[in-house]
XYZ file of C-alpha atoms in Angstrom:
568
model
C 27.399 -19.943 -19.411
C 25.494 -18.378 -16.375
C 22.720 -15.944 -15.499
C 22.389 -13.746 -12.533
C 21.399 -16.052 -9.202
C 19.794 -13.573 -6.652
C 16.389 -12.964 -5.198
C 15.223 -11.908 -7.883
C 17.305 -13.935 -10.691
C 18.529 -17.757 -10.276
C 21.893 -18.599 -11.660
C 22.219 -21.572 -13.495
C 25.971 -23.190 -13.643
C 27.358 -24.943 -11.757
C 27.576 -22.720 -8.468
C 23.819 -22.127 -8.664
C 22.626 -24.183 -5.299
C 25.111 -22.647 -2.992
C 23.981 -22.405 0.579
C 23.744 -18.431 -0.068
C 21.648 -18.772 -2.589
C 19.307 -20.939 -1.098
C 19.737 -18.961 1.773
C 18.238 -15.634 -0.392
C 15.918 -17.470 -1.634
C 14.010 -19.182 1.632
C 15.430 -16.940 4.625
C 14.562 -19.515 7.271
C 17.712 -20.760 6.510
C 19.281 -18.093 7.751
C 17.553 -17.836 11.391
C 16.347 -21.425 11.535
C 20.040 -22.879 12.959
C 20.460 -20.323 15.276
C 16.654 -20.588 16.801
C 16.303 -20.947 20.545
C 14.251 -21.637 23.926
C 14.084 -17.455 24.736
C 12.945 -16.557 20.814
C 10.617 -19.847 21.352
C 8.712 -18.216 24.158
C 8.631 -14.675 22.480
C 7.300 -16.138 19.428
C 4.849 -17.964 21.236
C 3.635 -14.996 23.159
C 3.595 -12.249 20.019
C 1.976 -15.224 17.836
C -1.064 -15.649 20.621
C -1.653 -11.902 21.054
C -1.630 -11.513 17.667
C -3.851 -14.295 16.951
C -6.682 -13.165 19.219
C -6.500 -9.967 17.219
C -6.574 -11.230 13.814
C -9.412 -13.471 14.355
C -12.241 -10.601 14.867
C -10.344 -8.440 12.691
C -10.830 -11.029 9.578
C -14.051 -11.840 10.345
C -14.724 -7.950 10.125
C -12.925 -7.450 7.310
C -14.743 -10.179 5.326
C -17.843 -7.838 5.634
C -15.596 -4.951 4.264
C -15.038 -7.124 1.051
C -18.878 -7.782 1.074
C -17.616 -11.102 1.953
C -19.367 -14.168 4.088
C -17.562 -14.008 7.184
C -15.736 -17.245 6.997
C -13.472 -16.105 3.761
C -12.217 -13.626 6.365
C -10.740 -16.527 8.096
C -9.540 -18.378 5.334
C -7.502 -15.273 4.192
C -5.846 -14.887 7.354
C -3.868 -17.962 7.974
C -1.857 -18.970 4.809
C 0.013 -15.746 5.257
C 2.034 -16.725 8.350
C 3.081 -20.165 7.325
C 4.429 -18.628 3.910
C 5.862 -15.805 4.990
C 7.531 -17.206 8.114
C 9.498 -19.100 5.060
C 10.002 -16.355 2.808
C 9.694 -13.141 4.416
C 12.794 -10.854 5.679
C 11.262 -8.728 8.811
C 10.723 -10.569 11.686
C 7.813 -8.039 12.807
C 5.739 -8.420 9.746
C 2.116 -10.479 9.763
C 0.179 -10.603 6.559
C -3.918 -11.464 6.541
C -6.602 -9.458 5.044
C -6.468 -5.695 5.717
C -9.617 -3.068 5.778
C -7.686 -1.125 2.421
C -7.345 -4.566 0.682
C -10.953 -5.838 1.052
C -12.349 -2.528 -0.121
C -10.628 -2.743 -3.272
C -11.485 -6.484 -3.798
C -15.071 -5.361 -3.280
C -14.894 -2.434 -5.879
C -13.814 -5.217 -8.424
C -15.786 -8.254 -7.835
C -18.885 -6.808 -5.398
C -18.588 -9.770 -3.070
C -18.646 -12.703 -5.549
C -16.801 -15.419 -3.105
C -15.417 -17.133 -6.442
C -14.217 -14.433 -7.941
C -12.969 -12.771 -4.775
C -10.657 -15.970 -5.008
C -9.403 -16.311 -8.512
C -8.229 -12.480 -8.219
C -5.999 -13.895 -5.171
C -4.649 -15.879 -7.634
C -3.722 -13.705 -10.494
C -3.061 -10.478 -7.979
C -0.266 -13.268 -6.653
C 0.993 -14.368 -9.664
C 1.551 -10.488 -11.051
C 3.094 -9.904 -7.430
C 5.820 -13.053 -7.671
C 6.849 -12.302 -11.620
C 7.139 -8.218 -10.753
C 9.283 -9.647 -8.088
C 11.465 -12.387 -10.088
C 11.873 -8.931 -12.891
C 12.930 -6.742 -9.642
C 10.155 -4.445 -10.791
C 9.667 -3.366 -7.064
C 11.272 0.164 -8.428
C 7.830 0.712 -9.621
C 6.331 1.792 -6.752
C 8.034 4.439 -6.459
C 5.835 6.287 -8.884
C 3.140 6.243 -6.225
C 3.638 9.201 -4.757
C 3.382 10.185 -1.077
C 0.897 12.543 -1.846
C -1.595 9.677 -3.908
C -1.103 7.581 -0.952
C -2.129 9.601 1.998
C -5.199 11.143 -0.595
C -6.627 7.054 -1.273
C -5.908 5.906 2.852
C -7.886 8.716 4.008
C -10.756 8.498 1.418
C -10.726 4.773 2.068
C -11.091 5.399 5.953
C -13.662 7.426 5.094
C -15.395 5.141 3.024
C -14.860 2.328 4.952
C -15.842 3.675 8.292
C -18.952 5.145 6.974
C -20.009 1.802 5.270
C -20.139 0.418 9.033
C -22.592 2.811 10.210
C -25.528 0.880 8.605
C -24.257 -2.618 10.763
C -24.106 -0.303 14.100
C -28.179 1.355 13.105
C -28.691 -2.508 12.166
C -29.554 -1.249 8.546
C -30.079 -3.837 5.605
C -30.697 -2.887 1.908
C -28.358 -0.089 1.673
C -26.954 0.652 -1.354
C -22.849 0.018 -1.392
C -22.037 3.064 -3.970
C -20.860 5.856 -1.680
C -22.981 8.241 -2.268
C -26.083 6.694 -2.250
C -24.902 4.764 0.891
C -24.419 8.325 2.373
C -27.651 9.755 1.433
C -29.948 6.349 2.402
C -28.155 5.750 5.549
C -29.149 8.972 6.802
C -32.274 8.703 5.040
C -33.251 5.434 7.424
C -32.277 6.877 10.636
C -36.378 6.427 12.132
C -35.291 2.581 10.916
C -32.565 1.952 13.175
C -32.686 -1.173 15.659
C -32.579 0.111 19.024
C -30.331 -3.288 20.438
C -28.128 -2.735 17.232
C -27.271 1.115 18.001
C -26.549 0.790 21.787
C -24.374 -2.406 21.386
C -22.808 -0.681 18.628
C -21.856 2.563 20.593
C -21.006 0.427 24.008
C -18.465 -1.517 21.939
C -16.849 2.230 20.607
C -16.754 3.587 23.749
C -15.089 0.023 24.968
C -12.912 0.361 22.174
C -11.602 3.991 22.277
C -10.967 3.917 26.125
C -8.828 0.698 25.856
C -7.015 2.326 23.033
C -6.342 5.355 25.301
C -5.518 2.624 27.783
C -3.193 1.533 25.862
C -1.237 4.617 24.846
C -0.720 5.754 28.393
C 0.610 1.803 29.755
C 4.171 1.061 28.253
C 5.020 -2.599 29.132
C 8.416 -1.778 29.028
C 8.932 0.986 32.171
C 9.911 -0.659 35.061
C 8.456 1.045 37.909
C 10.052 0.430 41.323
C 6.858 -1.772 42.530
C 6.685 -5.474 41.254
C 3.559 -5.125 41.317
C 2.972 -2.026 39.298
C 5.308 -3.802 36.908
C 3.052 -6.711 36.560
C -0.119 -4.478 36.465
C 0.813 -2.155 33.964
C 2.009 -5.648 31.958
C -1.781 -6.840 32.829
C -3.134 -3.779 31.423
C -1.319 -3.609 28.453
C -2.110 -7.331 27.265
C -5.822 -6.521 27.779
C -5.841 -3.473 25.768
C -3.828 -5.090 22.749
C -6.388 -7.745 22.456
C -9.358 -5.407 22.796
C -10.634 -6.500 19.667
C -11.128 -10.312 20.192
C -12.518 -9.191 23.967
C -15.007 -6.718 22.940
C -16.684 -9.388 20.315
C -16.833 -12.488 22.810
C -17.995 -9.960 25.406
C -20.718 -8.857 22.694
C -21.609 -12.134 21.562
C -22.389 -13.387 24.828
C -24.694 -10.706 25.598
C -26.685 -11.497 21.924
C -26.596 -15.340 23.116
C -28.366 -14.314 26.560
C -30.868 -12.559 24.616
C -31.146 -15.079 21.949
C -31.544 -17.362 24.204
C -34.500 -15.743 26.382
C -36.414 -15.035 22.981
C -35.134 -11.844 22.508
C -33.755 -10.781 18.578
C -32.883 -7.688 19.093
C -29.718 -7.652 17.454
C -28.500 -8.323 14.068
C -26.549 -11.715 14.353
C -23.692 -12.565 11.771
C -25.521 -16.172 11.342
C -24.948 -19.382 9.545
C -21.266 -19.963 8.560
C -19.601 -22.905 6.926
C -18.074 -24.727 9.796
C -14.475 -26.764 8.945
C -11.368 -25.827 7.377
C -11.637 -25.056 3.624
C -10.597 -27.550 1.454
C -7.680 -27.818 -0.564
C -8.744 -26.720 -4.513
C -7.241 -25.071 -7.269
C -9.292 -21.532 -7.387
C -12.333 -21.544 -10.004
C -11.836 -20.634 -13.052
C -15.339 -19.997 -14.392
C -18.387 -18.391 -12.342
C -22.196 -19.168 -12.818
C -24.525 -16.163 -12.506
C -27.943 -16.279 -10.166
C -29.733 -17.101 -13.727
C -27.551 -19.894 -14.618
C -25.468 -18.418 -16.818
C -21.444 -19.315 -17.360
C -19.095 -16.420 -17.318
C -15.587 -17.639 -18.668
C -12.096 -16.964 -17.256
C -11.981 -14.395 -20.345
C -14.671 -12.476 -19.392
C -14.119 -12.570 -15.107
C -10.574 -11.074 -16.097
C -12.003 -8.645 -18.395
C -14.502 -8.143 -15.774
C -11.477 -6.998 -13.011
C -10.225 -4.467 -15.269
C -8.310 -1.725 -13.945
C -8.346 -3.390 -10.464
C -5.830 -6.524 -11.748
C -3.339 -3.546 -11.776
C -4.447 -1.783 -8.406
C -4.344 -4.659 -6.351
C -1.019 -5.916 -6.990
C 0.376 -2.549 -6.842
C -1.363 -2.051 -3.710
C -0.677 -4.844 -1.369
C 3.022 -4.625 -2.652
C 3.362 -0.787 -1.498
C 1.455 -1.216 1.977
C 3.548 -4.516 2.830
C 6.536 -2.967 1.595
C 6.189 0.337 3.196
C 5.182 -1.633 6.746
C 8.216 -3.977 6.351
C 10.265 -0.944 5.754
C 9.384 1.210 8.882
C 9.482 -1.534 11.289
C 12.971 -3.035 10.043
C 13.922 0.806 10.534
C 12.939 0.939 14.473
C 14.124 -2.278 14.939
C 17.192 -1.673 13.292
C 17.549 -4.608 10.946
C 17.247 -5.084 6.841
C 15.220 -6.738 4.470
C 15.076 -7.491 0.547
C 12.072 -5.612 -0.968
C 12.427 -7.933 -3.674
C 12.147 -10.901 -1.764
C 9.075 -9.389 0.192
C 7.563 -9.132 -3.378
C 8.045 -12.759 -3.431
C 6.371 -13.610 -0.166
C 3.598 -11.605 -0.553
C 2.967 -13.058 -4.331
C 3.221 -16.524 -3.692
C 0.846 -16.096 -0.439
C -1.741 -14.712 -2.727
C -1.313 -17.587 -5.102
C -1.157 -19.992 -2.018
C -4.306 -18.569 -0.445
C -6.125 -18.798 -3.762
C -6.228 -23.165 -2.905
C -7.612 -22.237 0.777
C -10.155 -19.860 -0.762
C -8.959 -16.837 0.169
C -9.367 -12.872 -1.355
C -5.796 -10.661 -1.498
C -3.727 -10.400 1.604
C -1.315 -7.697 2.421
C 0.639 -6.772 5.185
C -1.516 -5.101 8.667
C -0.154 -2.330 10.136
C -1.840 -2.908 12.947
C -1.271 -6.442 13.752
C 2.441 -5.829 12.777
C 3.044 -3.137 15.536
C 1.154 -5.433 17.877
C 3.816 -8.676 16.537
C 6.402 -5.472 17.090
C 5.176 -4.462 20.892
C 4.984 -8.034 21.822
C 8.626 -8.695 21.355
C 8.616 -11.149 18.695
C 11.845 -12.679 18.189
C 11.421 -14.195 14.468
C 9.075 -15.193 11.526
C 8.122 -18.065 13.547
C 5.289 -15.829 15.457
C 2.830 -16.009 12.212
C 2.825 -19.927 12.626
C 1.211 -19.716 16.051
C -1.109 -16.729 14.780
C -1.708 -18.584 11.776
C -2.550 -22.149 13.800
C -5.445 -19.914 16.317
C -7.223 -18.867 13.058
C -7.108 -22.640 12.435
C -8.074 -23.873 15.637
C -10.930 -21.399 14.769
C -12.147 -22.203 11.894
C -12.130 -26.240 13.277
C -13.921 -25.824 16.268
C -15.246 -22.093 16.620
C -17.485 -21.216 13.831
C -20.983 -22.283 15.245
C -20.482 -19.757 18.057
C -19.852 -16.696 15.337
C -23.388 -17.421 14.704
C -23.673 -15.095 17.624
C -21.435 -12.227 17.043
C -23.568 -9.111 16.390
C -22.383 -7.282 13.283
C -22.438 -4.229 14.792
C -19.521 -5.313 17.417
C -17.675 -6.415 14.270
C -18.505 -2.599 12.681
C -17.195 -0.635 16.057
C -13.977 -2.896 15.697
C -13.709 -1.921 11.959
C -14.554 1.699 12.834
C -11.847 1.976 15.542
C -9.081 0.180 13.072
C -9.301 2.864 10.066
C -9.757 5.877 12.045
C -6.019 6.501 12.488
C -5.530 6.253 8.400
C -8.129 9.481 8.531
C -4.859 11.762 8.799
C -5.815 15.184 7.206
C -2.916 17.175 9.647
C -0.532 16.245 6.645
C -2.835 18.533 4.459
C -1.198 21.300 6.050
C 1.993 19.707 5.684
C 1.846 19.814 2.227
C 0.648 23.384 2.155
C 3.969 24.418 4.209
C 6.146 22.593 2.232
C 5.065 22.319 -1.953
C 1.404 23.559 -2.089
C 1.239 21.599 -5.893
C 1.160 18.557 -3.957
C -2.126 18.722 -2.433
C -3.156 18.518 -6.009
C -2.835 14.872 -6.559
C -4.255 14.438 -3.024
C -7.048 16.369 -3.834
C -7.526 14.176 -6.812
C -6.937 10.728 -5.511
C -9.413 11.584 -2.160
C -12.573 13.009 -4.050
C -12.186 10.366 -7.181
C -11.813 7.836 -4.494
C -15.423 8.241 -3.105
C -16.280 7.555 -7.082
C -14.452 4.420 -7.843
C -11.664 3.341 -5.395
C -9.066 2.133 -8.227
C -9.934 5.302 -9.845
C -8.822 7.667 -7.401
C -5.442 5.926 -7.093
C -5.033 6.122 -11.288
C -6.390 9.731 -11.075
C -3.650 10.344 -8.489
C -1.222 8.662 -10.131
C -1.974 10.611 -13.536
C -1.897 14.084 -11.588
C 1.293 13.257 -10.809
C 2.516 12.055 -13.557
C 1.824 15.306 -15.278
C 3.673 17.166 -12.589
C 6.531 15.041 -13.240
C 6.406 15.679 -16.493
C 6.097 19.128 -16.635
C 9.052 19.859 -14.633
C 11.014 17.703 -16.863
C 9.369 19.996 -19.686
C 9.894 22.929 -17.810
C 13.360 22.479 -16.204
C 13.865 25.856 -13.880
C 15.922 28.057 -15.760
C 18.457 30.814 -13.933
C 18.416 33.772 -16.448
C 20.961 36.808 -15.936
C 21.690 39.359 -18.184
C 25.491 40.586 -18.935
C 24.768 41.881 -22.554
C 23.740 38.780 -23.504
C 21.230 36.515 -22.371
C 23.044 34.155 -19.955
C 20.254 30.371 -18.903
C 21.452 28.128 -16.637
C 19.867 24.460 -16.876
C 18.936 23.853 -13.558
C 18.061 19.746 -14.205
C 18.997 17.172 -17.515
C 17.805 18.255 -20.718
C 15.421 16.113 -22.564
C 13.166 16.455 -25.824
C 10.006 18.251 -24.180
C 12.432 21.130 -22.875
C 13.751 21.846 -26.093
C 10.420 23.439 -27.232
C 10.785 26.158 -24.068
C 14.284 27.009 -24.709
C 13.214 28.348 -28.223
C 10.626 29.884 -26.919
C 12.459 31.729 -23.958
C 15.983 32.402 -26.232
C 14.722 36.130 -28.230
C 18.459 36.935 -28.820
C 22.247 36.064 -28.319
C 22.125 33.047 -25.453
C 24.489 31.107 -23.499
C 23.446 27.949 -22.042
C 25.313 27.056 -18.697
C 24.842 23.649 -18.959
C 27.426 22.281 -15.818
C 24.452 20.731 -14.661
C 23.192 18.634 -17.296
C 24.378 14.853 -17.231
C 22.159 13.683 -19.373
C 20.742 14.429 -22.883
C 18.380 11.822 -25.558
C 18.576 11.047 -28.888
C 15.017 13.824 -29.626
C 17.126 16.746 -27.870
C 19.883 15.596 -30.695
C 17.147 16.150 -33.723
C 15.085 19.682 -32.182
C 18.730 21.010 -31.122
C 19.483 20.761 -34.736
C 15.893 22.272 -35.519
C 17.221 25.154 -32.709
C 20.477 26.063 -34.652
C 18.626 26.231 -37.421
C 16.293 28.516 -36.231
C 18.706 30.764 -34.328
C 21.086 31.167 -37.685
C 18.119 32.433 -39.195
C 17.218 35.295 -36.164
C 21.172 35.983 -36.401
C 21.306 34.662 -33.012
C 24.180 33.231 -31.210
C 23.573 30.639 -29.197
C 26.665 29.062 -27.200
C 27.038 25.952 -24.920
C 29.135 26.444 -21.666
C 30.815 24.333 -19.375
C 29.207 20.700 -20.970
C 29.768 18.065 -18.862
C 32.327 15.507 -20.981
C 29.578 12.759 -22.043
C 27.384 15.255 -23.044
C 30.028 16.951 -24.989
C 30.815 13.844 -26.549
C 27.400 12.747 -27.315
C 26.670 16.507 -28.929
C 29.619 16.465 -31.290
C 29.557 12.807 -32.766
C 26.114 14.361 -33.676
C 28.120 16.892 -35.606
C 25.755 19.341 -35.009
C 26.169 22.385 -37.468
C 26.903 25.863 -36.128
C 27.571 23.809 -32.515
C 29.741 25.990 -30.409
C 30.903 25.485 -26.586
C 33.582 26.638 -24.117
C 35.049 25.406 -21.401
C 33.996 28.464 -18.945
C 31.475 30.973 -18.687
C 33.675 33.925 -18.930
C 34.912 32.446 -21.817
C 31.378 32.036 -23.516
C 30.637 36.140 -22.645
C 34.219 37.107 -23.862
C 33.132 35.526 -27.536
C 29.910 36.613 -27.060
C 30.758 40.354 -26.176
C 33.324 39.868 -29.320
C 30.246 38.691 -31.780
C 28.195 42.196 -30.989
């Protein structure tokens, strides 16, 4: 006896541990043997560049999640040493993303223990979905629900920094209120806070523009240009960790000289984080003991949105970039990686992890050769963590806002509102939806979305287009399957003798059986003929082991009018 071996099912027999499996299972197998000096040196290079991004980035994210600083850290460097194990695209880094820690901070509100135990369970939901080879789920995310929850989370997300760049404290974290005090405090703002704050944007935005105008990869006929533009380039991808140190010596000179004027990040823990299994019980300010009962009950919703979340941005990244770079990987076995870092990270202390979009295309740009890349990237955030974390004291939050601030604006992408009105105007209905229930709840924008569409779905499955034409009879062509909510609107729409053209039906359930019955019946009592045309030879098979009384079908549609025309 045997069961399926795959990457999503294990075989046992006595084949089960062939290299190919194994191989399917950890994909460093498959790259490992053939892994040289060149892809050494390329790896080296992508994992440093990316490194010096993903350090400021985590440590900004962390405040996103409502997060101390160091959990940024700690989420950021499990990800390459799993994934460079179990992953399929070469390009891909995972670490906490700005989407990801504003959803773990609309379920546990910055609760560090908590924060970590949902790691845990959002990875073990990820790693079974992907053992069931569930990942077909996603797909009833809709574009639409997607591009409505990025932009409302840029939104959100962005805004939520303006308080660190006025140097702000107190402000409520609900979005609305956050809007209205913000704005509110203006006469509060620290003067040091908002000019560091709008020197590090301005920093920011020109080496992004930078950037976009410098492809390392033109050779110009100069060496020297070549080199330059090279120069340029490397600068401007690690913009990020350069603005911060450049920041964070400036607050050190003034620190130093007896000068606060800007809001400092402070105390950290200093050291790796040890090696635990995640808590499973939390104590409240007062003392009290909330069970792993009640913390999961406490999640709600948000145990499904996660999972479902980190899955379809890591998925979708892995996707485009294996597309440009014209390779393939296993969704299912991305499921995997992504699951069992989450559960991995959950012993480091870290919140969910996903794939970065924007650390990927750097990985991408850099010319990263393999996996191996995240293992250097992952080994800087460690080398950070050992020996680095006194001197965060001294990074100003609002440098770590502007960095934030710079990273979501590209997700605000309201051009494909008029995309959708060009093409299917009903689908700016679930991004309506998702976006303004967003600002509410986070999780509940994407299950309003969801829901909208859901109903649309439905309804055209209800609904299925009908093609009438009238040649003495009335002649409706089923434009889709027929199931059991159609049934209802073919009564309703059939006043007198009917032929249903039903070539393009392939499919028909057990409830269309029982109401088609309930149809003849009704018909025979109107003295209405009702005929089936051209039935596709399952169907017609299905329909008469029903033995349907007063069922009658032809092979053509002339055929159908010539008995019809005979009837009258």
């Amino acid at each position: 006896s045997f069961l399926p071996c795959s990457p999503g099912f294990l075989w046992i027999s006595s084949g089960c541990c062939s290299l190919r499996n194994l191989k399917a299972w950890v994909p460093i197998l498959s790259w490992l043997p053939r892994y040289n000096i060149r892809w050494l040196q390329m790896d080296l290079l992508a994992g440093i560049t990316v490194g010096m991004t993903t350090v400021p980035q985590a440590l900004a994210y962390a405040e996103v999640a409502g997060l101390p600083v160091e959990y940024g850290l700690y989420s950021a460097f499990m990800g390459g040493f799993i994934y460079s194990l179990l992953g399929t695209s070469k390009d891909v880094t995972l670490g906490p993303t700005a989407i990801m820690s504003l959803l773990c901070f609309s379920v546990v509100g910055g609760q560090p223990h908590r924060a970590v135990l949902l790691s845990l369970l959002c990875g073990l939901i990820q790693a079974v979905m992907a053992l069931l080879r569930l990942g077909f789920l996603l797909d009833f995310i809709s574009f639409p629900v997607i591009k409505g929850f990025t932009c409302a989370a840029a939104v959100t997300i962005g805004f939520g920094q303006i308080k660190n760049i006025l140097g702000l404290h107190g402000i409520p974290s609900q979005f609305f209120l956050e809007v209205y005090y913000t704005f509110y405090r203006i006469p509060e703002a620290r003067i040091g806070d908002v000019i560091l704050g709008l020197l590090c944007l301005i920093l920011l935005v020109l080496l992004v523009f930078m950037k976009a105008t410098v492809d390392p990869g033109d050779s110009p006929d100069s060496k020297y240009t070549r080199v330059s533009r090279k120069l340029v380039w490397t600068v401007a991808t690690m913009r990020n960790a350069l603005v911060v140190v450049a920041a964070s010596l400036i607050a050190f000179s003034w620190d130093a000289y007896g000068h606060h004027v800007f809001t400092l990040t402070g105390e950290t823990s200093q050291g790796l984080p040890p090696f635990r299994p995640p808590p499973t019980s939390d104590t409240t300010a007062n003392g009290t003991i909330v069970s792993f009962g009640d913390i999961v009950k406490g999640f709600g919703e948000g145990l499904a949105v996660i999972p479902f979340m980190g899955l379809l941005e890591s998925i979708a990244i892995a996707k485009a970039f294996a597309s440009q770079n014209n390779y393939r990987i296993d969704a299912n076995q991305e499921l995997l990686a992504i699951g069992v870092t989450n559960i991995m990270g959950s012993f480091v202390s870290a919140y969910p992890v996903t794939g970065s979009f924007g650390r990927t295309a750097v990985n991408s740009q850099t010319g990263v050769c393999t996996p191996a890349g995240g293992i250097v990237t992952s080994a800087i955030v460690l080398l950070s963590l050992a020996f680095l974390m006194p001197a965060f004291y001294y990074i100003p939050k609002a440098s770590l806002a502007a960095v934030i601030i710079c990273a979501v604006a590209p997700m605000v992408d309201f051009h494909v509102v008029a995309k959708m009105w060009r093409i299917r105007r009903l689908d700016l209905l679930p991004f309506a939806v998702t976006f303004l229930l967003s600002f509410w709840q986070v999780q509940y924008g994407i299950i309003g979305g969801v829901a909208t569409s859901g109903v649309l779905l439905l309804y055209n499955v209800a609904r299925p287009q009908i093609k009438v034409s009238d040649h003495g009879v009335l002649l409706m062509e089923l434009a889709s399957g027929l199931s059991f909510p159609a049934t209802e609107h073919l009564s309703s729409a059939s006043p007198r003798s009917v032929v249903l053209d039903c070539h393009h039906v392939s499919t028909i359930d057990y409830s269309v059986i029982s109401e088609l019955k309930d149809l003849l019946r009704q018909f025979k009592l109107r003295e209405v003929e009702l005929v089936f045309c051209r039935l596709q030879p399952s169907v017609l098979q299905v329909l008469l082991a029903a033995d349907l009384q007063g069922l009658r079908s032809t092979d053509s549609l002339e055929a159908a009018l010539q008995l019809m025309s005979e009837n009258q």
